[in-house]
Phi, psi and omega in degrees: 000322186273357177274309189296343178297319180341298204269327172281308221285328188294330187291301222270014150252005155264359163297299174327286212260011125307302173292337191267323169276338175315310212237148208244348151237178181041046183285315184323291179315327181287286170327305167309291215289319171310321155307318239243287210289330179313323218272318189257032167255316202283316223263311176315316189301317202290312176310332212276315175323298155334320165297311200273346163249035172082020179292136185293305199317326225272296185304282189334311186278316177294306172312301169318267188326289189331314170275356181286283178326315213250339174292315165315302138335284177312306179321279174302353193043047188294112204305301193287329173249039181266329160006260156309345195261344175292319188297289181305352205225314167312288197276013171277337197273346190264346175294001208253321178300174244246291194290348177278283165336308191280306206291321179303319171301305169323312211248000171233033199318132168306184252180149185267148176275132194294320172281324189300320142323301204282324168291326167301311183276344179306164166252138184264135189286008200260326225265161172260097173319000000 
């Protein structure tokens, strides 16, 4: 799901920056935006690759942007990229489900909490070897 946001995000900055040489004012903006969606197309991609060997972070940083990214969007109602923030808001809810989750715990285990590890190792003068 987040390779196709990918893919959308890659149409709609060569959209941009096709309408920004068409036209002959107001080229900044277009350009900026079209740079701005490449950019966070590049970052999905690098990211998704993270994703797919099981990285929390991968999710975690996928997660983030989707609501930065895709709420906003959804909110103003941006005809061509409301789309895409239903689609990125769509695979933010499936990384998330019960079975995604269990698969990041198989192939990624959490990491013990750091007090928790330091009590567990302590020796109890109660406990029985």
């Amino acid at each position: 799901m987040e390779v196709l946001v990918s893919v959308l995000f890659l149409i709609a900055a060569a959209s941009f920056l096709i309408s920004a040489a068409a036209q002959e004012i107001d080229r900044a903006g277009l350009i900026g935006l079209g740079a701005l969606l490449g950019g966070l197309a590049v970052v999905q991609l690098v990211l998704v690759l993270g994703l797919r060997r099981g990285k929390r972070g991968a999710r975690e940083l996928l997660t983030t942007i989707g609501l930065i990214v895709g709420v906003p969007i959804l909110v103003r109602r941006t005809p061509g990229l409301s789309v895409v923030s239903v689609v990125m808001l769509i695979g933010v809810v499936l990384m998330w489900l019960p079975t995604s989750t269990a698969w990041f715990q198989r192939i990624s285990p959490k990491p013990q909490n750091k007090w928790v590890r330091l009590v567990s190792r302590t020796v109890s003068p109660f406990r029985k070897r």
